[in-house]
Short mmCIF file of C-alpha atoms and ligand atoms in Angstrom, two decimals:
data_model
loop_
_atom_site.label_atom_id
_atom_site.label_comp_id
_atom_site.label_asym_id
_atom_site.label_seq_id
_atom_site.Cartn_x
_atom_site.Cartn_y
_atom_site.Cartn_z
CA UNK A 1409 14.66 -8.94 -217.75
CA UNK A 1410 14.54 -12.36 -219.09
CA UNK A 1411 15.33 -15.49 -217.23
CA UNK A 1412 19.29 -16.83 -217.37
CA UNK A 1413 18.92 -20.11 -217.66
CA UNK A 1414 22.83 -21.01 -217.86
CA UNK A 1415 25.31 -22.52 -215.70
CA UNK A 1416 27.54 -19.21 -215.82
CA UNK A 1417 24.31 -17.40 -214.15
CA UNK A 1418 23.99 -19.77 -211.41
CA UNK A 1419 27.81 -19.36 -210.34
CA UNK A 1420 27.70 -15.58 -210.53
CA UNK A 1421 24.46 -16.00 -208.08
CA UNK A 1422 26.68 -18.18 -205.84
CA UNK A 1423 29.89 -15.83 -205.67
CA UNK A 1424 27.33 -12.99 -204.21
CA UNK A 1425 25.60 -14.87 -202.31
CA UNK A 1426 25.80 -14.03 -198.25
CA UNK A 1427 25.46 -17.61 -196.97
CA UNK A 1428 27.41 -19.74 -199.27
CA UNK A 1429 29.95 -20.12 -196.96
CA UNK A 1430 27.75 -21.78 -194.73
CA UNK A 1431 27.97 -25.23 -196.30
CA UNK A 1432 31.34 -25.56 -195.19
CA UNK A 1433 30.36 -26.99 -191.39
CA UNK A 1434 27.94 -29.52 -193.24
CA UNK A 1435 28.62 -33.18 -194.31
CA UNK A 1436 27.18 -33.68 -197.56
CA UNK A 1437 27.59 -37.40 -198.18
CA UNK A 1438 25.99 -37.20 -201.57
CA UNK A 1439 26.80 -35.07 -204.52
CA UNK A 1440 23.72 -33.17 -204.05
CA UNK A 1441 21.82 -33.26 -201.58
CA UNK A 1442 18.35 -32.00 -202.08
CA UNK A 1443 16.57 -33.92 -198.74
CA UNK A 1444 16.82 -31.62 -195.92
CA UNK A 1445 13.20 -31.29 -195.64
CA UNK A 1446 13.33 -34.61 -194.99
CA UNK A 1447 16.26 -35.10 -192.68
CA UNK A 1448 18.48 -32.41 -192.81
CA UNK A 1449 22.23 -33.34 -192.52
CA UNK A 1450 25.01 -33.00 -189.50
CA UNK A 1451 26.68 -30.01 -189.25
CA UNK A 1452 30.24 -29.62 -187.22
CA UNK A 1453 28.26 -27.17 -184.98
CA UNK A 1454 25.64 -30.03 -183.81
CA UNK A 1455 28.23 -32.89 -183.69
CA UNK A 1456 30.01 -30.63 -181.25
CA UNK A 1457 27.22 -29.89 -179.06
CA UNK A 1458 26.55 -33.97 -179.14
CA UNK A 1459 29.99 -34.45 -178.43
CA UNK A 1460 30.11 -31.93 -175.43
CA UNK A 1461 27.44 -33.70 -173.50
CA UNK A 1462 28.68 -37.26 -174.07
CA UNK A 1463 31.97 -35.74 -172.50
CA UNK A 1464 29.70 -34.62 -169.18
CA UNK A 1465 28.09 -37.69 -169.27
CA UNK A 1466 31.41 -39.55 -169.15
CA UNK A 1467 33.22 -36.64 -166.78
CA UNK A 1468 30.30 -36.17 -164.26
CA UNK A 1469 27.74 -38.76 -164.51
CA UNK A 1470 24.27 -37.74 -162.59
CA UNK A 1471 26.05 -34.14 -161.28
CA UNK A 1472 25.56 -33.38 -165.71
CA UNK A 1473 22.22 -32.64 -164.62
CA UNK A 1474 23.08 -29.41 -161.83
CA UNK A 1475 26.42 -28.85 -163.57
CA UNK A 1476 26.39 -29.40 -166.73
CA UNK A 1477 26.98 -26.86 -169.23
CA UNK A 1478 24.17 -25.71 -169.68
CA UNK A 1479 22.67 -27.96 -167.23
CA UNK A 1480 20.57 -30.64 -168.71
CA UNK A 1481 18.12 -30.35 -165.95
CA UNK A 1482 16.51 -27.42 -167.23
CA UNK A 1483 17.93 -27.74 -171.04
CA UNK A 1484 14.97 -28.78 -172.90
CA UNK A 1485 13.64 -25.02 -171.37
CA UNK A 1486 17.15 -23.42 -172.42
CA UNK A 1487 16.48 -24.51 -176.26
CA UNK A 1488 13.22 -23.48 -176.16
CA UNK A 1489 13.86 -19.94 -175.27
CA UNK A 1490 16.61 -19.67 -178.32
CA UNK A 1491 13.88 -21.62 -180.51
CA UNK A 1492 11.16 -18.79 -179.50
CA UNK A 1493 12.54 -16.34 -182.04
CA UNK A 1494 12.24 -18.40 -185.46
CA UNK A 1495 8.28 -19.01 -184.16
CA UNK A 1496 7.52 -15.81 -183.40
CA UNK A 1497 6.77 -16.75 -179.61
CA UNK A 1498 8.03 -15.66 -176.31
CA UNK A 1499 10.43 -17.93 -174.43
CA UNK A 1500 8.19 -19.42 -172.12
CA UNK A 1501 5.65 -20.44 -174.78
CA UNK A 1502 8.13 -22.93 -176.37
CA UNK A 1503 10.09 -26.41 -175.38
CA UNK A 1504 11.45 -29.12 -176.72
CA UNK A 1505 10.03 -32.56 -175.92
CA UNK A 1506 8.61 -36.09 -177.17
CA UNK A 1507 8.55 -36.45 -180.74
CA UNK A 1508 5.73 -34.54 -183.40
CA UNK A 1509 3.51 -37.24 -183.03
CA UNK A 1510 3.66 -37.74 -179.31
CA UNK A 1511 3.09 -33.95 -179.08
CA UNK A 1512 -0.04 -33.72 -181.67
CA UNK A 1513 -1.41 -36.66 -178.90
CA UNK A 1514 -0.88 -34.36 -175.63
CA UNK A 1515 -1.54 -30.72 -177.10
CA UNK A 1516 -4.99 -32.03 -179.25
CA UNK A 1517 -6.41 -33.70 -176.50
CA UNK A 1518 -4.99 -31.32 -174.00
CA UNK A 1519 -6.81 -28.27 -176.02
CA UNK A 1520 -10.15 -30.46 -177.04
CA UNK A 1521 -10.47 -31.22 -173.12
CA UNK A 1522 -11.24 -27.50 -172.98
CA UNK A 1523 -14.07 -27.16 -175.00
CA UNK A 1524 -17.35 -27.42 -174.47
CA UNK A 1525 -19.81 -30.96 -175.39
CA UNK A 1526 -17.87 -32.42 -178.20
CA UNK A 1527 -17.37 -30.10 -181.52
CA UNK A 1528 -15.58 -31.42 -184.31
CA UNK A 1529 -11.90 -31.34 -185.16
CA UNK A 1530 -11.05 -29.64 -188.49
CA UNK A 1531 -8.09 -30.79 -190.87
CA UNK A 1532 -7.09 -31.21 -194.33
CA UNK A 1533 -7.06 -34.08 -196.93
CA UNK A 1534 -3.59 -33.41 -197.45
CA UNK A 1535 -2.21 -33.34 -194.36
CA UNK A 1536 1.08 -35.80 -193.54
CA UNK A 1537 -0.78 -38.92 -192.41
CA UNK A 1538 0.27 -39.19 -188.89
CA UNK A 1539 -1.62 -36.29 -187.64
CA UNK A 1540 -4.70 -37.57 -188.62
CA UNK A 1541 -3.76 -40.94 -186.74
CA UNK A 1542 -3.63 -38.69 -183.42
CA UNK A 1543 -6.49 -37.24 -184.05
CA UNK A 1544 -8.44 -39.68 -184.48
CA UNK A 1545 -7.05 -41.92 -182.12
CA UNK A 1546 -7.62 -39.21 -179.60
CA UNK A 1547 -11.70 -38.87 -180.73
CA UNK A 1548 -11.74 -42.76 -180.48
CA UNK A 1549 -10.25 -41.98 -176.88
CA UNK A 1550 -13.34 -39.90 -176.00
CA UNK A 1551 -16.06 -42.69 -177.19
CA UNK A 1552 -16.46 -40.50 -180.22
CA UNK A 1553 -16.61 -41.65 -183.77
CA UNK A 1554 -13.86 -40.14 -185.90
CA UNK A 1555 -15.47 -40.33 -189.14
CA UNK A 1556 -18.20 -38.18 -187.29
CA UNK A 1557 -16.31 -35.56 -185.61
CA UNK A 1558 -13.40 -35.05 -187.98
CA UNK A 1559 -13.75 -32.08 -190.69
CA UNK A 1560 -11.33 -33.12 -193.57
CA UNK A 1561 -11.06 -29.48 -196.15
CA UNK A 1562 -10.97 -30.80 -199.67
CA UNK A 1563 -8.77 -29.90 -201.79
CA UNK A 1564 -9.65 -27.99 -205.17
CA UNK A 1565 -6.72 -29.30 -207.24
CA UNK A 1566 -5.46 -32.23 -205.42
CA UNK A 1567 -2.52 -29.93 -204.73
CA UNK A 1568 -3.44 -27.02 -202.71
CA UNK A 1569 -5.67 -26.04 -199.81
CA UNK A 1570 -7.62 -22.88 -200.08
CA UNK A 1571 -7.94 -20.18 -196.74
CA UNK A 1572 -11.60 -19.41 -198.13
CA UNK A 1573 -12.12 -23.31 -198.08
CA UNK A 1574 -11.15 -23.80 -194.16
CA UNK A 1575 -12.83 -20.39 -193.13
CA UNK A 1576 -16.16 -21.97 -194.89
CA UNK A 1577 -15.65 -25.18 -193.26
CA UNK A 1578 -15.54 -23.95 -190.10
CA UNK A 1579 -18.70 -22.42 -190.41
CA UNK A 1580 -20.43 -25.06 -191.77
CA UNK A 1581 -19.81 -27.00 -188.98
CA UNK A 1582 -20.01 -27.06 -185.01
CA UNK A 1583 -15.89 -26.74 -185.06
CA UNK A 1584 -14.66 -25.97 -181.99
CA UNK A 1585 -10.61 -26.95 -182.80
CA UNK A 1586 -8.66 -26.68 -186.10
CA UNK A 1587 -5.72 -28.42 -186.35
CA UNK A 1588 -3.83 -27.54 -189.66
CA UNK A 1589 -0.15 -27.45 -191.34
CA UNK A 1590 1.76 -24.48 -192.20
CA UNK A 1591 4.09 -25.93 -195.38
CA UNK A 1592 1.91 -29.53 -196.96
CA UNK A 1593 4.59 -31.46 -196.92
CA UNK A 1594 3.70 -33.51 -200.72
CA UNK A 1595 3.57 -29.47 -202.67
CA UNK A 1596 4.88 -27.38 -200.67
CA UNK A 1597 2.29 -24.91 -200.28
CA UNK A 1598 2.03 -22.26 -197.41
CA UNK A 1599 -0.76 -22.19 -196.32
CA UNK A 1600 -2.17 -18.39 -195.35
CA UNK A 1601 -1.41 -18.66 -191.75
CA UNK A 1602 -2.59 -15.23 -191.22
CA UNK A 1603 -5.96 -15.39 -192.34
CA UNK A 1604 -6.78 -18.87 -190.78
CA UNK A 1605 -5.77 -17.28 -187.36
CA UNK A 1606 -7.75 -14.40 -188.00
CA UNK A 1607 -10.92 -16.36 -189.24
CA UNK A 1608 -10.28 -19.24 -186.34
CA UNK A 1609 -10.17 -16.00 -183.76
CA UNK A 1610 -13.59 -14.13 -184.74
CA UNK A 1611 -15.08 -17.55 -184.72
CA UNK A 1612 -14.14 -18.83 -180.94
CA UNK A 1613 -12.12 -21.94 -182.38
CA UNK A 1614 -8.76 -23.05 -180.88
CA UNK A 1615 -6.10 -23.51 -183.69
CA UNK A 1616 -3.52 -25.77 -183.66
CA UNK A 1617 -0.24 -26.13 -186.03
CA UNK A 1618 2.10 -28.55 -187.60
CA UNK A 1619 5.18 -26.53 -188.59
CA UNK A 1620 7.10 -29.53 -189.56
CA UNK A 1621 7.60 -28.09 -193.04
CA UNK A 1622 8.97 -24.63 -192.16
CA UNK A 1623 10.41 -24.25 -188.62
CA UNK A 1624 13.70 -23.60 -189.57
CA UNK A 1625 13.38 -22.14 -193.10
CA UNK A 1626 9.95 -20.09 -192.44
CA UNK A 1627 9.86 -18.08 -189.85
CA UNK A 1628 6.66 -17.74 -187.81
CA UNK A 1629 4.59 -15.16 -185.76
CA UNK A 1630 2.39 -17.43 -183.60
CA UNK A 1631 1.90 -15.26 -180.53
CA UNK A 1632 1.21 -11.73 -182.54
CA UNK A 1633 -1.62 -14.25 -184.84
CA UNK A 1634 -2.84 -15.76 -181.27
CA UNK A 1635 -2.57 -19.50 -182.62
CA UNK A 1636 -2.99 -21.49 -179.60
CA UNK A 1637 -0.63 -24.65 -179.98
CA UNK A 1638 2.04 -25.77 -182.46
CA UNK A 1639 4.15 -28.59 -183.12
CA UNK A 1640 7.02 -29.31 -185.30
CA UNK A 1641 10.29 -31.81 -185.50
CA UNK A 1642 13.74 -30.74 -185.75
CA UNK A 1643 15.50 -33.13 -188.18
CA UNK A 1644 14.20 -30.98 -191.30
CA UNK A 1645 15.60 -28.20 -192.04
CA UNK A 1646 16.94 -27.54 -188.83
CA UNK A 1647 19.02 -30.47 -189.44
CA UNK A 1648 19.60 -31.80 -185.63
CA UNK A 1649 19.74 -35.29 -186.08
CA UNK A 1650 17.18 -38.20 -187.10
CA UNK A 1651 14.88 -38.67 -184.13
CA UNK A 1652 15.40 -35.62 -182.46
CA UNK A 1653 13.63 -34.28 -179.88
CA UNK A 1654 10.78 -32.61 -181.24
CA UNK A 1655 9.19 -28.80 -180.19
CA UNK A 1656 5.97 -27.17 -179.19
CA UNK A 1657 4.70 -24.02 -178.70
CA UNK A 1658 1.94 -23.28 -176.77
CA UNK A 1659 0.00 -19.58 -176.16
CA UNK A 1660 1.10 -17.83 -172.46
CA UNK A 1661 -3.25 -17.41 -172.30
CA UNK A 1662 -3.11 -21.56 -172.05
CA UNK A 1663 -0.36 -21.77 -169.62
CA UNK A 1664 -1.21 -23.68 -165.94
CA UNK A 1665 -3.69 -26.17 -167.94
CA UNK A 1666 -3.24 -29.48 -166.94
CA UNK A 1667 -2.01 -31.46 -169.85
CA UNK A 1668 -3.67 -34.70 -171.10
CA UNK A 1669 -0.53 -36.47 -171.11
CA UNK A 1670 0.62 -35.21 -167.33
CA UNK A 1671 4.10 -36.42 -166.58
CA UNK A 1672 6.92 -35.80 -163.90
CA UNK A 1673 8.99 -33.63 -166.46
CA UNK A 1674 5.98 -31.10 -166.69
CA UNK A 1675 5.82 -30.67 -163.32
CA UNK A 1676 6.78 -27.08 -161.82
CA UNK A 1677 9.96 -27.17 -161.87
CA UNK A 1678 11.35 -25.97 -158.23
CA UNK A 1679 8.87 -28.62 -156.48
CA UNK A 1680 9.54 -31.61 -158.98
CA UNK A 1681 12.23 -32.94 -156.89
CA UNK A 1682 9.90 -33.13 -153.43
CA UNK A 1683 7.59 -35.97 -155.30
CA UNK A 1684 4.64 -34.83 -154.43
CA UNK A 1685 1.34 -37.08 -156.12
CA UNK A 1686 -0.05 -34.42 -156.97
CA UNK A 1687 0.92 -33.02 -160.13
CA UNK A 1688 1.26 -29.12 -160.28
CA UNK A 1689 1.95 -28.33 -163.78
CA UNK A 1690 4.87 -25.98 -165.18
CA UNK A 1691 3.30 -22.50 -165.58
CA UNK A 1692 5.03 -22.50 -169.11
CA UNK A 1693 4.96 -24.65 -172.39
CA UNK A 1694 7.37 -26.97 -170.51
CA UNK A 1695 4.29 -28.06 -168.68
CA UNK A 1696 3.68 -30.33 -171.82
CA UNK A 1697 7.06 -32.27 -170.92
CA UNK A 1698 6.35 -36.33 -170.35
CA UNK A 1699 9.05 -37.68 -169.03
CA UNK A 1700 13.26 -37.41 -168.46
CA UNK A 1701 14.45 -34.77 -171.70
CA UNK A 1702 16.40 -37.61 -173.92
CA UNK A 1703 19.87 -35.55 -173.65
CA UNK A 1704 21.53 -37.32 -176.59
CA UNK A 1705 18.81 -36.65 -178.90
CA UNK A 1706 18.50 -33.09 -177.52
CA UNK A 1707 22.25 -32.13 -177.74
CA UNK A 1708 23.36 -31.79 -181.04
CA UNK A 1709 19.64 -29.09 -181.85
CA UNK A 1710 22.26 -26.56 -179.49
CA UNK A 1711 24.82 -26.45 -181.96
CA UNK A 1712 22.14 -26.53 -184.88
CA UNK A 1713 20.63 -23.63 -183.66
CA UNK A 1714 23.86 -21.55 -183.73
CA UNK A 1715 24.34 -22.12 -187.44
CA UNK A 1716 20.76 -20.78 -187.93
CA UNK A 1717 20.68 -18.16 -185.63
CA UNK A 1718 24.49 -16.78 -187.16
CA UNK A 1719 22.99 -17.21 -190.57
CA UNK A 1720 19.26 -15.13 -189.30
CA UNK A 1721 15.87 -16.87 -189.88
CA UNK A 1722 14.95 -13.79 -192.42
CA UNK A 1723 18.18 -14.51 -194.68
CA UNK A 1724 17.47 -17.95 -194.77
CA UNK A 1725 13.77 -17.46 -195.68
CA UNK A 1726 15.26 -14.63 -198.21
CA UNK A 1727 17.72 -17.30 -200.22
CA UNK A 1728 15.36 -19.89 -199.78
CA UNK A 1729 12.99 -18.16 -201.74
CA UNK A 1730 15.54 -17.06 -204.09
CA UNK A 1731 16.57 -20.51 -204.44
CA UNK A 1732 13.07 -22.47 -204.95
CA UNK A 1733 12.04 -19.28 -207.51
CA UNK A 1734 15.38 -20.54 -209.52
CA UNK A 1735 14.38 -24.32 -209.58
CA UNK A 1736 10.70 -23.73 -210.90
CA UNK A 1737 11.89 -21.70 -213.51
CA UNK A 1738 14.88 -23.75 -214.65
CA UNK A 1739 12.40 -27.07 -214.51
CA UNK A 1740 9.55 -24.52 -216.80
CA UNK A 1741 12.08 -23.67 -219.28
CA UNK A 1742 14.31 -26.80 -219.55
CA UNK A 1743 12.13 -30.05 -218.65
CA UNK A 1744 8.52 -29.01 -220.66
CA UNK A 1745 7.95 -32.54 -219.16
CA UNK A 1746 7.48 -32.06 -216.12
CA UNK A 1747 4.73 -30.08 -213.93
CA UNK A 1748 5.42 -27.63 -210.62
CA UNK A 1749 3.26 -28.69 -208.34
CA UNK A 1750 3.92 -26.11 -205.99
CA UNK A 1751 1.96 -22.29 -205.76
CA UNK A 1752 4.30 -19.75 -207.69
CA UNK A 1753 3.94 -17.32 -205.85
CA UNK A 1754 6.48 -17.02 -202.98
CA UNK A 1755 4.13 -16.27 -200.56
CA UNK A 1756 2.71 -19.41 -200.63
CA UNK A 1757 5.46 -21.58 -200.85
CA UNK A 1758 7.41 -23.33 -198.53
CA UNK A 1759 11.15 -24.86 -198.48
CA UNK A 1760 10.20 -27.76 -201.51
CA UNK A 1761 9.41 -27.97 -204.54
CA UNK A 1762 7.32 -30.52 -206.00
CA UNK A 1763 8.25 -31.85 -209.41
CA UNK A 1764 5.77 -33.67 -210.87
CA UNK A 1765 6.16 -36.61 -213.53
CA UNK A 1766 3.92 -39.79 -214.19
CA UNK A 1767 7.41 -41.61 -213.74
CA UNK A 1768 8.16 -39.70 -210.38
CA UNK A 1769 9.21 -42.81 -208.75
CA UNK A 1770 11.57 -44.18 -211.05
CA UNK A 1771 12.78 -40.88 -212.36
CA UNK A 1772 13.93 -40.17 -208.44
CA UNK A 1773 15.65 -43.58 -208.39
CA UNK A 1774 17.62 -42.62 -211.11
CA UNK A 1775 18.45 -39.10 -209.51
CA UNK A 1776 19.84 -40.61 -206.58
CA UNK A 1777 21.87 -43.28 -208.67
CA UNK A 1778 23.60 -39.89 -210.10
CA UNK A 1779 23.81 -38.68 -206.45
CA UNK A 1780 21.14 -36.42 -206.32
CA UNK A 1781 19.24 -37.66 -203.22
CA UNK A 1782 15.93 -36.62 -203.34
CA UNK A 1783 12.02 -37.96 -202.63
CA UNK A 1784 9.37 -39.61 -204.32
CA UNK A 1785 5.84 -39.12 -202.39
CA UNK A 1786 2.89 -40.52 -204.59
CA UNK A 1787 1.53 -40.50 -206.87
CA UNK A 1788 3.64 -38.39 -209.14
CA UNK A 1789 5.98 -35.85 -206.57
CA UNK A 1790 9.52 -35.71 -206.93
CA UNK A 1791 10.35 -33.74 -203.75
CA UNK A 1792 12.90 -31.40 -204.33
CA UNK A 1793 14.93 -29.41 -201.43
CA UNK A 1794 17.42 -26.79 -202.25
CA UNK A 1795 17.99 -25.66 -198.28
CA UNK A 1796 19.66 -22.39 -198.00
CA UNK A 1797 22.38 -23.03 -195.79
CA UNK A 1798 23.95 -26.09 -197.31
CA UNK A 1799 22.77 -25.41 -201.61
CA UNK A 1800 23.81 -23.36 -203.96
CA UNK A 1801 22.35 -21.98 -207.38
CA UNK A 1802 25.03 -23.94 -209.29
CA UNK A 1803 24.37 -27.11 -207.33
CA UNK A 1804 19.85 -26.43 -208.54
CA UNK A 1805 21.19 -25.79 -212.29
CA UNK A 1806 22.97 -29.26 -212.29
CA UNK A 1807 20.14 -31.35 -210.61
CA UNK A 1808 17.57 -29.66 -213.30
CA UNK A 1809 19.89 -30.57 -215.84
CA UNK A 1810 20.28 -34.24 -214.34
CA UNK A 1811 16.58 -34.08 -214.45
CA UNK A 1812 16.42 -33.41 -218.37
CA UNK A 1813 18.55 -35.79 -219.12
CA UNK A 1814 16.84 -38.52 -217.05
CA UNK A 1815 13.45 -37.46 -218.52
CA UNK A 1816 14.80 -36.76 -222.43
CA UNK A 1817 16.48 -40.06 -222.56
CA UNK A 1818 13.82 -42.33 -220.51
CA UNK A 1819 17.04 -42.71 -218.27
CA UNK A 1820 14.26 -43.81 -215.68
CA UNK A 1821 13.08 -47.39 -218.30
CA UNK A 1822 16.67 -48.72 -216.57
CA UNK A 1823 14.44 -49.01 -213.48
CA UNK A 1824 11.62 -51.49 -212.10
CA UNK A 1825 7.89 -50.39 -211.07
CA UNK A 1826 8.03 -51.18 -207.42
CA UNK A 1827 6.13 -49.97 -204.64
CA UNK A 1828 7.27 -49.68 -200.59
CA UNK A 1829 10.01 -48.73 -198.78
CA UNK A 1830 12.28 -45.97 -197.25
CA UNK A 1831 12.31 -42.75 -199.07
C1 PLP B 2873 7.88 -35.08 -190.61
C2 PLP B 2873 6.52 -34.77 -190.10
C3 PLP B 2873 6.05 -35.35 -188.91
C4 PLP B 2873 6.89 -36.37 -188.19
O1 PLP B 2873 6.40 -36.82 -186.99
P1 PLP B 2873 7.35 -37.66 -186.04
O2 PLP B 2873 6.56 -37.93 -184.84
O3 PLP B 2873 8.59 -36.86 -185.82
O4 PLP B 2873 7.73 -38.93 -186.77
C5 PLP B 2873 4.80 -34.95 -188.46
N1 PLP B 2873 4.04 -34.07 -189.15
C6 PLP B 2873 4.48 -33.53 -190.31
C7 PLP B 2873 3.62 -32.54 -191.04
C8 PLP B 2873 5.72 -33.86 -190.82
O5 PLP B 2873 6.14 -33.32 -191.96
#
């Protein structure tokens, strides 16, 4: 069958589509809003949630914390449990807490502390540059000299990162901890999860995981692959406001480890209260807690979660997919100008797709002047999100045909070469 490439298509994909109807408890303050891998946006379900706890906090004050609804004491546990399922862990393994960076801090050292003399840490060239800050920061911690102990995987294409590549790295060197994405956040690539697990497994090396890029639009399988910690944020795709709390996971065989961050809100729970100095750590991810669950930036993930877990992690994962196949074949057939940066095979791809263009940066600029919000990352990606629950097929066919125009008619020239800022 050969590819449709016309409007009509699109809105006959849209009328039989099972979760169109889902954009209806968004707010979409732009025409088309192609960002939520970035920060996804508020949906009526998390603003009620938000809502509902301000309410306790103005009804009951400090009792919120034994009587509210669910009661915040334990509620950073309670959203773990229902987060469990789209990571393929049990509900113990996972909590929310601290923000991605805080937790790539606590869970690497944590999990380094364990290993014997002083391996090296493996990661990526491409990784999202504040996990390598943590990392390093954390060998610097341990007298240890980063550019020594850190194993960066090079790329082959400046794009992608190759399983084959990491397994060989790992046995080139004295690795004894990998820490790695699941979705690169600049192309969109998925990496092969499975295999790394596998290959970090036979070899005795901990793995660690960034799942910034697909909690929420991926789902996972960490406990079945035996990965041993992950991290991830929850103002993607799981749109639950910017800043939000942010999650971890780690493996039940870890649990009762002392963490390298220790704080009172990782203490076992049913003796936290007595204030004893000696810390006894939660035998549960929750042990990784630091301090007091921020409630207000915890609240609206509750109502977030019920739109995804209505919608079903495999039917978002199933559009998705649908939905990112659509974009890279309207931008091959209509815009011969631009590049897909991302793998075309499904398997390997994440949420994003990554447009490329010499002009990226100005040809985004102009996108969002026509209301098309999306993201420049250099030095040539136009970051473009079609999320399931809140994009259609019609709304991918009009910003590849903003696109064409843009790029046909040098619509970008109207722009200055700049560099910096928010995007
Ligand atoms: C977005 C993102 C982060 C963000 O970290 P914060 O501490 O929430 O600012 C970390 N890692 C990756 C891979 C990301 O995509």
């Amino acid at each position: 069958m050969s590819f449709d490439a016309t409007r009509e298509a699109a809105r006959r994909r849209d009328e039989a589509d099972p979760l169109s109807s889902f954009r209806e408890r968004f707010a979409l303050p732009d025409d088309l809003y192609m960002d939520g891998n970035s920060l996804g946006p508020l949906s009526s379900d998390a603003e009620r949630t938000l809502d509902r706890v301000v309410d306790e906090w103005r009804e009951q004050g400090i009792r919120g914390w034994t009587d509210g609804d669910p009661p915040w004491f334990e509620y950073a546990e309670s959203l773990g449990e229902r987060l469990a399922p789209l990571v393929g862990a049990r509900g113990d393994e996972v909590v929310v807490a601290n923000s991605t960076t805080v937790n790539v801090h606590t869970l690497v050292a944590t999990f380094y502390d364990l290993l014997e003399g002083t391996p090296k840490i493996l990661v990526d060239e491409l990784d999202f540059p504040t996990d390598h800050y943590a990392v390093r920061a954390q060998l610097r911690q341990r007298g240890l000299d980063p550019d020594e102990h850190l194993v960066q995987v090079e790329s082959r294409d400046g794009r992608t990162i190759a399983a084959e590549d990491v397994v060989r790295a790992m046995d080139a060197h004295d690795v004894g901890l990998a820490f790695l994405p699941s979705v690169l956040y600049r192309s969109g690539q998925l990496l092969d999860v499975e295999r790394i697990a596998r290959a970090a497994d036979e070899r005795g090396v901990l793995l660690g995981l960034d799942l910034a890029h697909s909690v929420g639009v991926v789902p996972h399988d960490l406990s079945a692959l035996g990965v041993d910690f992950a991290v991830w944020c929850h103002y993607k795709y799981l749109s639950a406001g910017p800043g939000a709390v942010a999650g971890l996971y780690v493996n039940r065989e870890h649990h009762g480890v002392t963490p390298a961050l220790a704080g009172w809100w990782g203490h076992e729970k049913g003796t936290q209260f007595e204030m004893n100095m000696e810390y006894t750590p939660a035998e549960s991810a929750g042990a990784f807690q630091i301090g007091t669950v921020p409630m207000l930036a915890a609240a609206p993930l509750e109502g977030a979660l019920d739109v995804v877990e209505e919608a079903g992690i495999d039917a978002i994962r199933e559009k998705s997919v649908a939905l990112t196949d659509y974009l890279v074949s309207l931008v091959d057939e209509r815009v011969l100008e631009c590049d897909v940066g991302t793998p075309r095979e499904a398997s390997r791809r994440g949420g994003h797709v990554a447009v490329e263009h010499p002009e990226g940066d100005r040809i985004s600029r102009a996108l969002k002047e026509r209301g098309v919000v999306v993201d420049f990352r250099p030095p040539n990606v136009v970051r473009v999100c079609p999320a399931p629950l809140y994009v259609g097929f019609e709304d991918v066919w009009r910003v590849v045909d903003h696109l064409r125009d843009i790029v046909e008619t040098r619509g970008y020239e109207a722009f200055d070469t700049r560099g910096g800022g928010v995007s």
